[in-house]
Short mmCIF file of C-alpha atoms in Angstrom, two decimals:
data_model
loop_
_atom_site.label_atom_id
_atom_site.label_comp_id
_atom_site.label_asym_id
_atom_site.label_seq_id
_atom_site.Cartn_x
_atom_site.Cartn_y
_atom_site.Cartn_z
CA UNK A 1027 -78.01 -173.09 141.66
CA UNK A 1028 -76.94 -175.98 140.88
CA UNK A 1029 -79.45 -175.50 137.09
CA UNK A 1030 -77.03 -172.31 137.10
CA UNK A 1031 -74.10 -174.83 137.07
CA UNK A 1032 -75.56 -177.20 135.40
CA UNK A 1033 -75.60 -174.71 132.31
CA UNK A 1034 -72.70 -173.44 132.57
CA UNK A 1035 -70.87 -176.46 132.35
CA UNK A 1036 -73.65 -177.68 129.63
CA UNK A 1037 -72.43 -174.27 127.94
CA UNK A 1038 -69.29 -174.99 128.57
CA UNK A 1039 -69.10 -177.76 126.73
CA UNK A 1040 -70.21 -176.37 123.32
CA UNK A 1041 -68.09 -174.03 123.38
CA UNK A 1042 -64.90 -175.65 124.09
CA UNK A 1043 -65.42 -179.63 121.77
CA UNK A 1044 -65.19 -177.99 118.75
CA UNK A 1045 -61.62 -176.94 119.68
CA UNK A 1046 -61.33 -180.08 120.53
CA UNK A 1047 -62.71 -181.83 117.60
CA UNK A 1048 -60.23 -179.63 115.22
CA UNK A 1049 -57.11 -180.40 117.52
CA UNK A 1050 -57.79 -185.01 117.97
CA UNK A 1051 -58.88 -184.37 113.93
CA UNK A 1052 -55.43 -185.68 111.72
CA UNK A 1053 -57.05 -186.44 108.58
CA UNK A 1054 -54.50 -184.30 105.95
CA UNK A 1055 -51.15 -183.23 107.31
CA UNK A 1056 -50.46 -182.36 104.07
CA UNK A 1057 -48.08 -179.81 103.10
CA UNK A 1058 -47.80 -176.67 101.18
CA UNK A 1059 -46.02 -174.63 98.84
CA UNK A 1060 -47.27 -170.27 98.74
CA UNK A 1061 -45.24 -168.60 95.89
CA UNK A 1062 -46.54 -164.36 96.00
CA UNK A 1063 -44.72 -162.42 94.41
CA UNK A 1064 -46.73 -159.67 95.34
CA UNK A 1065 -46.22 -157.94 99.26
CA UNK A 1066 -45.41 -154.81 98.78
CA UNK A 1067 -46.77 -153.91 103.12
CA UNK A 1068 -46.57 -156.78 105.67
CA UNK A 1069 -50.28 -156.81 105.94
CA UNK A 1070 -49.92 -159.76 102.77
CA UNK A 1071 -52.97 -159.36 101.32
CA UNK A 1072 -52.62 -162.03 98.69
CA UNK A 1073 -51.83 -165.07 100.83
CA UNK A 1074 -53.35 -163.79 104.16
CA UNK A 1075 -56.90 -165.04 103.86
CA UNK A 1076 -55.30 -168.91 102.29
CA UNK A 1077 -52.24 -168.95 105.02
CA UNK A 1078 -55.42 -168.44 107.71
CA UNK A 1079 -57.58 -172.07 106.29
CA UNK A 1080 -54.68 -173.61 105.31
CA UNK A 1081 -53.88 -173.70 109.41
CA UNK A 1082 -57.83 -174.34 109.80
CA UNK A 1083 -57.10 -178.08 107.30
CA UNK A 1084 -53.54 -178.88 109.49
CA UNK A 1085 -51.42 -178.24 106.33
CA UNK A 1086 -48.41 -177.43 106.80
CA UNK A 1087 -45.53 -175.97 104.93
CA UNK A 1088 -43.04 -178.09 102.53
CA UNK A 1089 -40.57 -177.36 105.13
CA UNK A 1090 -41.11 -178.69 108.41
CA UNK A 1091 -43.95 -179.73 110.40
CA UNK A 1092 -45.48 -176.71 111.94
CA UNK A 1093 -48.47 -174.03 111.07
CA UNK A 1094 -47.74 -171.60 108.68
CA UNK A 1095 -46.49 -168.18 110.10
CA UNK A 1096 -48.31 -166.04 107.13
CA UNK A 1097 -44.85 -163.59 107.04
CA UNK A 1098 -42.22 -166.10 105.88
CA UNK A 1099 -43.65 -169.90 105.12
CA UNK A 1100 -43.96 -168.75 100.73
CA UNK A 1101 -41.32 -167.61 98.50
CA UNK A 1102 -41.30 -164.47 97.10
CA UNK A 1103 -40.58 -160.94 98.18
CA UNK A 1104 -40.69 -160.25 101.98
CA UNK A 1105 -41.18 -157.17 102.38
CA UNK A 1106 -39.23 -156.81 105.87
CA UNK A 1107 -35.82 -158.11 105.12
CA UNK A 1108 -36.19 -156.59 101.31
CA UNK A 1109 -34.98 -159.76 100.29
CA UNK A 1110 -36.31 -162.13 97.28
CA UNK A 1111 -36.16 -165.55 97.43
CA UNK A 1112 -34.27 -167.71 95.02
CA UNK A 1113 -34.82 -170.52 93.18
CA UNK A 1114 -33.20 -173.56 94.90
CA UNK A 1115 -35.42 -171.88 97.54
CA UNK A 1116 -38.59 -172.62 95.41
CA UNK A 1117 -37.15 -176.14 94.96
CA UNK A 1118 -36.72 -176.98 98.35
CA UNK A 1119 -40.47 -175.87 98.98
CA UNK A 1120 -42.09 -177.89 96.30
CA UNK A 1121 -40.26 -181.07 96.37
CA UNK A 1122 -41.26 -181.58 100.00
CA UNK A 1123 -45.09 -180.56 99.07
CA UNK A 1124 -48.24 -182.02 97.93
CA UNK A 1125 -50.02 -178.54 97.07
CA UNK A 1126 -48.27 -175.32 95.28
CA UNK A 1127 -50.25 -172.23 95.34
CA UNK A 1128 -49.72 -169.51 93.11
CA UNK A 1129 -51.90 -166.91 94.76
CA UNK A 1130 -49.39 -163.64 93.11
CA UNK A 1131 -46.86 -162.84 90.40
CA UNK A 1132 -47.50 -159.06 90.30
CA UNK A 1133 -44.90 -158.02 91.74
CA UNK A 1134 -43.51 -155.33 93.33
CA UNK A 1135 -42.62 -151.82 92.68
CA UNK A 1136 -41.00 -148.62 93.59
CA UNK A 1137 -44.72 -147.22 93.89
CA UNK A 1138 -47.04 -148.80 96.81
CA UNK A 1139 -49.91 -147.61 95.73
CA UNK A 1140 -50.20 -149.51 92.84
CA UNK A 1141 -53.72 -146.96 91.93
CA UNK A 1142 -51.46 -144.04 90.98
CA UNK A 1143 -48.97 -146.40 90.01
CA UNK A 1144 -48.58 -145.37 85.34
CA UNK A 1145 -44.97 -146.01 86.07
CA UNK A 1146 -43.00 -147.61 87.58
CA UNK A 1147 -39.49 -149.47 88.75
CA UNK A 1148 -39.93 -152.90 88.77
CA UNK A 1149 -38.53 -154.26 92.35
CA UNK A 1150 -39.11 -157.51 91.49
CA UNK A 1151 -42.09 -160.00 89.57
CA UNK A 1152 -43.54 -161.91 87.37
CA UNK A 1153 -43.48 -165.96 87.22
CA UNK A 1154 -39.61 -166.85 85.74
CA UNK A 1155 -38.13 -169.61 83.11
CA UNK A 1156 -36.02 -171.67 86.23
CA UNK A 1157 -39.75 -171.42 88.15
CA UNK A 1158 -41.33 -172.26 85.74
CA UNK A 1159 -38.65 -175.30 85.65
CA UNK A 1160 -39.00 -176.37 89.23
CA UNK A 1161 -42.41 -176.41 88.88
CA UNK A 1162 -42.86 -178.17 86.02
CA UNK A 1163 -40.21 -181.18 86.84
CA UNK A 1164 -42.33 -181.36 90.74
CA UNK A 1165 -45.55 -181.74 88.46
CA UNK A 1166 -44.68 -184.04 86.11
CA UNK A 1167 -43.25 -186.44 88.98
CA UNK A 1168 -45.06 -186.80 91.88
CA UNK A 1169 -49.00 -186.35 92.30
CA UNK A 1170 -49.34 -182.01 92.94
CA UNK A 1171 -51.89 -180.27 93.49
CA UNK A 1172 -51.15 -177.04 91.67
CA UNK A 1173 -52.86 -174.34 91.96
CA UNK A 1174 -53.20 -169.90 89.54
CA UNK A 1175 -55.09 -167.39 90.58
CA UNK A 1176 -55.38 -163.82 88.57
CA UNK A 1177 -52.24 -162.06 87.87
CA UNK A 1178 -50.32 -165.94 87.50
CA UNK A 1179 -49.20 -164.85 85.06
CA UNK A 1180 -49.88 -161.69 82.89
CA UNK A 1181 -47.17 -158.65 82.86
CA UNK A 1182 -44.56 -158.70 83.72
CA UNK A 1183 -44.32 -162.57 83.00
CA UNK A 1184 -42.06 -163.06 79.82
CA UNK A 1185 -44.56 -164.02 77.08
CA UNK A 1186 -42.43 -167.15 76.39
CA UNK A 1187 -43.47 -168.57 79.66
CA UNK A 1188 -46.93 -166.67 80.24
CA UNK A 1189 -47.54 -169.00 76.48
CA UNK A 1190 -46.09 -172.91 78.48
CA UNK A 1191 -48.29 -172.09 81.55
CA UNK A 1192 -51.54 -171.63 79.83
CA UNK A 1193 -50.56 -174.39 77.93
CA UNK A 1194 -50.51 -176.35 81.01
CA UNK A 1195 -53.75 -174.65 81.66
CA UNK A 1196 -55.43 -175.20 79.05
CA UNK A 1197 -56.58 -171.74 77.92
CA UNK A 1198 -55.56 -168.54 75.99
CA UNK A 1199 -55.95 -165.55 77.77
CA UNK A 1200 -57.38 -162.43 75.66
CA UNK A 1201 -54.85 -160.49 77.31
CA UNK A 1202 -57.35 -158.24 78.94
CA UNK A 1203 -58.07 -158.04 82.22
CA UNK A 1204 -61.48 -156.61 83.95
CA UNK A 1205 -63.52 -155.07 86.80
CA UNK A 1206 -66.98 -154.52 88.20
CA UNK A 1207 -66.91 -151.07 91.02
CA UNK A 1208 -70.56 -150.36 92.76
CA UNK A 1209 -69.40 -146.82 91.76
CA UNK A 1210 -66.91 -145.22 88.37
CA UNK A 1211 -67.30 -141.50 90.92
CA UNK A 1212 -64.02 -141.05 90.86
CA UNK A 1213 -64.19 -138.48 93.72
CA UNK A 1214 -66.03 -141.29 95.66
CA UNK A 1215 -64.55 -145.14 95.22
CA UNK A 1216 -60.62 -143.88 95.70
CA UNK A 1217 -59.59 -147.57 94.12
CA UNK A 1218 -60.33 -147.06 90.50
CA UNK A 1219 -56.45 -146.53 89.79
CA UNK A 1220 -55.64 -143.35 88.55
CA UNK A 1221 -53.98 -145.19 85.14
CA UNK A 1222 -56.69 -146.31 84.03
CA UNK A 1223 -58.30 -142.78 84.42
CA UNK A 1224 -55.62 -140.81 81.89
CA UNK A 1225 -55.51 -143.46 79.90
CA UNK A 1226 -59.43 -143.59 79.11
CA UNK A 1227 -58.75 -139.83 78.75
CA UNK A 1228 -55.95 -140.03 76.32
CA UNK A 1229 -57.13 -142.52 73.96
CA UNK A 1230 -61.07 -140.93 74.22
CA UNK A 1231 -59.84 -137.10 73.90
CA UNK A 1232 -62.84 -137.23 76.93
CA UNK A 1233 -62.84 -135.93 80.16
CA UNK A 1234 -63.90 -139.13 83.15
CA UNK A 1235 -67.34 -137.91 83.81
CA UNK A 1236 -68.89 -141.58 84.67
CA UNK A 1237 -71.18 -141.83 88.31
CA UNK A 1238 -73.35 -145.01 88.01
CA UNK A 1239 -71.97 -148.30 88.64
CA UNK A 1240 -70.25 -149.80 86.05
CA UNK A 1241 -67.08 -152.31 84.66
CA UNK A 1242 -63.48 -150.89 83.44
CA UNK A 1243 -61.64 -153.32 81.26
CA UNK A 1244 -58.32 -152.68 80.67
CA UNK A 1245 -55.48 -154.49 77.78
CA UNK A 1246 -51.89 -155.53 78.49
CA UNK A 1247 -52.12 -153.02 75.40
CA UNK A 1248 -52.78 -150.04 76.98
CA UNK A 1249 -56.33 -149.86 75.53
CA UNK A 1250 -58.95 -149.05 78.38
CA UNK A 1251 -63.08 -149.64 77.96
CA UNK A 1252 -65.69 -148.09 80.34
CA UNK A 1253 -69.26 -149.82 80.60
CA UNK A 1254 -71.39 -148.38 83.14
CA UNK A 1255 -74.37 -150.83 84.40
CA UNK A 1256 -77.84 -150.07 83.85
CA UNK A 1257 -78.78 -153.17 85.42
CA UNK A 1258 -79.77 -154.21 89.14
CA UNK A 1259 -77.15 -156.48 89.73
CA UNK A 1260 -74.20 -155.02 92.61
CA UNK A 1261 -71.16 -156.74 90.71
CA UNK A 1262 -70.57 -159.79 88.27
CA UNK A 1263 -70.88 -163.29 89.67
CA UNK A 1264 -70.27 -166.91 88.28
CA UNK A 1265 -72.55 -169.99 87.37
CA UNK A 1266 -70.47 -173.33 88.09
CA UNK A 1267 -70.89 -175.87 84.82
CA UNK A 1268 -72.76 -179.53 85.66
CA UNK A 1269 -69.66 -180.74 85.90
CA UNK A 1270 -68.49 -177.90 88.39
CA UNK A 1271 -71.54 -178.58 89.96
CA UNK A 1272 -70.30 -182.25 89.99
CA UNK A 1273 -66.83 -181.82 92.31
CA UNK A 1274 -68.65 -178.54 94.53
CA UNK A 1275 -71.54 -179.20 94.99
CA UNK A 1276 -72.26 -175.48 94.82
CA UNK A 1277 -74.58 -173.46 91.51
CA UNK A 1278 -73.72 -169.65 91.44
CA UNK A 1279 -71.45 -167.92 93.40
CA UNK A 1280 -71.64 -164.67 95.17
CA UNK A 1281 -70.81 -161.51 93.36
CA UNK A 1282 -68.13 -160.76 92.79
CA UNK A 1283 -65.94 -157.01 92.95
CA UNK A 1284 -62.22 -157.71 92.46
CA UNK A 1285 -59.78 -157.51 89.26
CA UNK A 1286 -61.20 -160.88 86.56
CA UNK A 1287 -59.32 -161.52 83.70
CA UNK A 1288 -60.30 -162.96 80.53
CA UNK A 1289 -59.48 -166.21 78.89
CA UNK A 1290 -60.64 -168.65 75.92
CA UNK A 1291 -61.05 -172.05 77.13
CA UNK A 1292 -59.00 -174.30 74.59
CA UNK A 1293 -61.33 -177.54 75.96
CA UNK A 1294 -64.40 -176.40 77.73
CA UNK A 1295 -64.48 -179.00 79.54
CA UNK A 1296 -61.92 -177.87 81.34
CA UNK A 1297 -64.23 -175.29 82.13
CA UNK A 1298 -66.32 -175.46 86.25
CA UNK A 1299 -67.38 -172.60 86.67
CA UNK A 1300 -68.36 -169.19 83.79
CA UNK A 1301 -68.19 -165.90 84.42
CA UNK A 1302 -71.65 -163.33 82.44
CA UNK A 1303 -71.00 -160.17 82.21
CA UNK A 1304 -74.47 -158.45 83.38
CA UNK A 1305 -74.38 -155.50 80.44
CA UNK A 1306 -76.27 -154.30 77.12
CA UNK A 1307 -76.33 -156.38 74.63
CA UNK A 1308 -75.63 -153.05 72.52
CA UNK A 1309 -72.49 -152.80 74.98
CA UNK A 1310 -71.88 -156.85 74.46
CA UNK A 1311 -71.79 -156.16 70.99
CA UNK A 1312 -69.65 -154.04 71.13
CA UNK A 1313 -66.99 -155.16 73.71
CA UNK A 1314 -67.15 -158.56 71.35
CA UNK A 1315 -65.94 -156.47 68.63
CA UNK A 1316 -62.18 -155.70 70.94
CA UNK A 1317 -62.50 -159.58 71.81
CA UNK A 1318 -64.31 -159.36 74.73
CA UNK A 1319 -66.46 -162.77 75.68
CA UNK A 1320 -69.53 -161.39 77.37
CA UNK A 1321 -69.27 -164.87 79.14
CA UNK A 1322 -65.57 -166.16 79.48
CA UNK A 1323 -63.91 -169.10 82.19
CA UNK A 1324 -64.09 -168.33 85.72
CA UNK A 1325 -62.69 -171.72 87.15
CA UNK A 1326 -60.38 -174.34 84.97
CA UNK A 1327 -59.24 -176.85 85.42
CA UNK A 1328 -56.93 -180.11 84.25
CA UNK A 1329 -55.09 -182.21 84.30
CA UNK A 1330 -50.83 -182.66 84.00
CA UNK A 1331 -48.29 -186.08 83.76
CA UNK A 1332 -50.13 -187.19 87.76
CA UNK A 1333 -51.11 -184.37 89.09
CA UNK A 1334 -54.21 -181.58 88.83
CA UNK A 1335 -54.11 -178.53 88.16
CA UNK A 1336 -56.85 -175.45 89.00
CA UNK A 1337 -56.83 -171.68 86.98
CA UNK A 1338 -59.29 -168.65 88.91
CA UNK A 1339 -59.60 -166.38 86.88
CA UNK A 1340 -59.98 -163.29 90.02
CA UNK A 1341 -58.08 -162.32 92.65
CA UNK A 1342 -59.90 -164.90 95.15
CA UNK A 1343 -58.45 -165.49 97.63
CA UNK A 1344 -57.74 -161.51 98.53
CA UNK A 1345 -59.22 -160.60 101.66
CA UNK A 1346 -58.06 -158.10 103.95
CA UNK A 1347 -59.40 -159.73 107.43
CA UNK A 1348 -60.00 -163.35 108.89
CA UNK A 1349 -60.03 -164.36 112.62
CA UNK A 1350 -57.37 -163.73 114.66
CA UNK A 1351 -57.72 -168.11 115.67
CA UNK A 1352 -58.06 -171.26 113.87
CA UNK A 1353 -57.94 -174.19 115.97
CA UNK A 1354 -62.11 -174.41 116.19
CA UNK A 1355 -64.00 -177.04 113.86
CA UNK A 1356 -67.16 -175.99 111.28
CA UNK A 1357 -64.90 -171.98 111.94
CA UNK A 1358 -65.55 -171.77 107.97
CA UNK A 1359 -68.75 -172.54 107.85
CA UNK A 1360 -70.52 -169.94 111.05
CA UNK A 1361 -68.52 -167.46 108.69
CA UNK A 1362 -70.04 -168.96 105.88
CA UNK A 1363 -73.76 -167.92 107.88
CA UNK A 1364 -72.39 -164.89 109.66
CA UNK A 1365 -71.57 -163.65 105.96
CA UNK A 1366 -75.38 -164.02 104.82
CA UNK A 1367 -76.48 -160.40 104.80
CA UNK A 1368 -72.44 -158.83 104.66
CA UNK A 1369 -72.16 -155.75 102.72
CA UNK A 1370 -68.51 -156.39 102.74
CA UNK A 1371 -68.92 -158.07 98.92
CA UNK A 1372 -64.74 -159.13 99.36
CA UNK A 1373 -65.99 -161.35 102.65
CA UNK A 1374 -68.40 -162.78 101.44
CA UNK A 1375 -67.64 -164.09 98.77
CA UNK A 1376 -64.31 -165.92 100.40
CA UNK A 1377 -66.64 -167.82 103.24
CA UNK A 1378 -69.45 -168.34 101.35
CA UNK A 1379 -68.05 -168.55 97.16
CA UNK A 1380 -64.04 -169.37 97.86
CA UNK A 1381 -63.20 -171.34 100.37
CA UNK A 1382 -66.51 -174.29 100.03
CA UNK A 1383 -64.82 -174.54 96.34
CA UNK A 1384 -61.25 -174.43 97.41
CA UNK A 1385 -62.23 -177.55 99.77
CA UNK A 1386 -63.83 -179.69 97.22
CA UNK A 1387 -60.91 -178.86 95.05
CA UNK A 1388 -58.66 -180.24 97.67
CA UNK A 1389 -60.12 -182.86 98.40
CA UNK A 1390 -60.88 -183.85 94.41
CA UNK A 1391 -58.36 -187.02 93.24
CA UNK A 1392 -56.15 -186.89 91.08
CA UNK A 1393 -56.79 -187.87 87.44
CA UNK A 1394 -52.66 -189.50 85.56
CA UNK A 1395 -52.58 -188.98 82.95
CA UNK A 1396 -49.36 -189.28 79.98
CA UNK A 1397 -49.69 -186.51 78.39
CA UNK A 1398 -49.70 -182.72 78.49
CA UNK A 1399 -53.05 -180.63 79.46
CA UNK A 1400 -55.67 -183.85 79.16
CA UNK A 1401 -58.74 -183.05 80.85
CA UNK A 1402 -60.28 -184.85 84.72
#
C-alpha cells in the first residue's frame, strides 16, 4: 500500500510540475495586437491557434493585462456584433504593443463559403491607407516586431497600399498564389474552389477532369493553371537558408498543404526559407513562362527603422483546433511529438514547423536602422 501511495505521489508531482512551472514563469509578459479581418463565422480559425500560443507565452492584448480571448482581442471584423473596429482602436492597441501580427485581411463577404464564391459583395476586407499609417508610425518610433501572413496585402487591398507594404518587407509579389491538393478530383476533394474550376474551364475550353494530386495556381487577373503532380511528394515544403538555419535551428519544414503566395525577393539576404515546387522539368518551364519561379521565398525577414519585420508566404497560423488549455509548460513540444506520425498535414505543420519557428523569431533581437527595408 505504501509503495502504491508513493507511486501516486510521484506521478501526481510529474503531472502537476509543468503547470506550476508555467505559473511561475513571467519571463515574457509582452503585449501583442492581432489583426484579422477574415472572420466570417465565430470559429476564428485564422487567429485561433495564434491566440492559443500567445496565451501559452503569457503575452497579453495591447490593452489590459489578461489572457487573450479569441473572440474579442483582435482588430478586425467581429461576427457576433457584426461590427468592424475603427482605426482609432488599432492605434490604441498598437501603441501599447510589442508585437503586431497580421493574420489575414482578405475580409468577409456576403457569400460565406469562399470555395463557392465567384462574385460576392464585400462586407469588409483589405488593408487601408489609414491602417498602414498607424502601423508605419509605430514601427518607426518604437522597437516592434511585425508579422504578416499570406493574404495580408493581396486583393482587396488597394495597389498603392500593397506596394508600400511589399516595399517595407523587401519583396515583390508576382500576383500568383497557389495550393497543393492531395486530390484534384472535384468529386472527392470539396476544398477545390468553385471559382477556380469555372475560370479554368472557361479559359481552356476544357472540362475539369483531373484525378491525381497537384497544384492549382491562380493569378490576381483571373488566370488559373493546374499542374498534376507525378512525384511522390505529399505537398510543398520549404528549406531554410543558411541565415534561416542560424536563427531557427531548423533545416526543412513539414509538408505544407494550404495556400501560399509567390514573391520575388528584392534582397536575397532577407530570405530565411524557400519553397521548392516538386514538379517535372517541362511543367516548371511552363510555369516560368507564366512568371512562376521553381523556387521562391517562404519566410522573409527585414528591418525597418527600429523594428523587425517578418513575412510568412502561407497561411501558417491556420488550424482548426488546439488544446482547450495552455497553462502547461512544454505543451507545444508535447504536441510536436504527438503529431510526428499525424495524417493531418496542417496540424503537423503547425506544431512541428510553425510554432518552433515563431518561437525563435519572437526571441530574435532587434536591429535598428535609419532607413527603410534594410536587412538584419
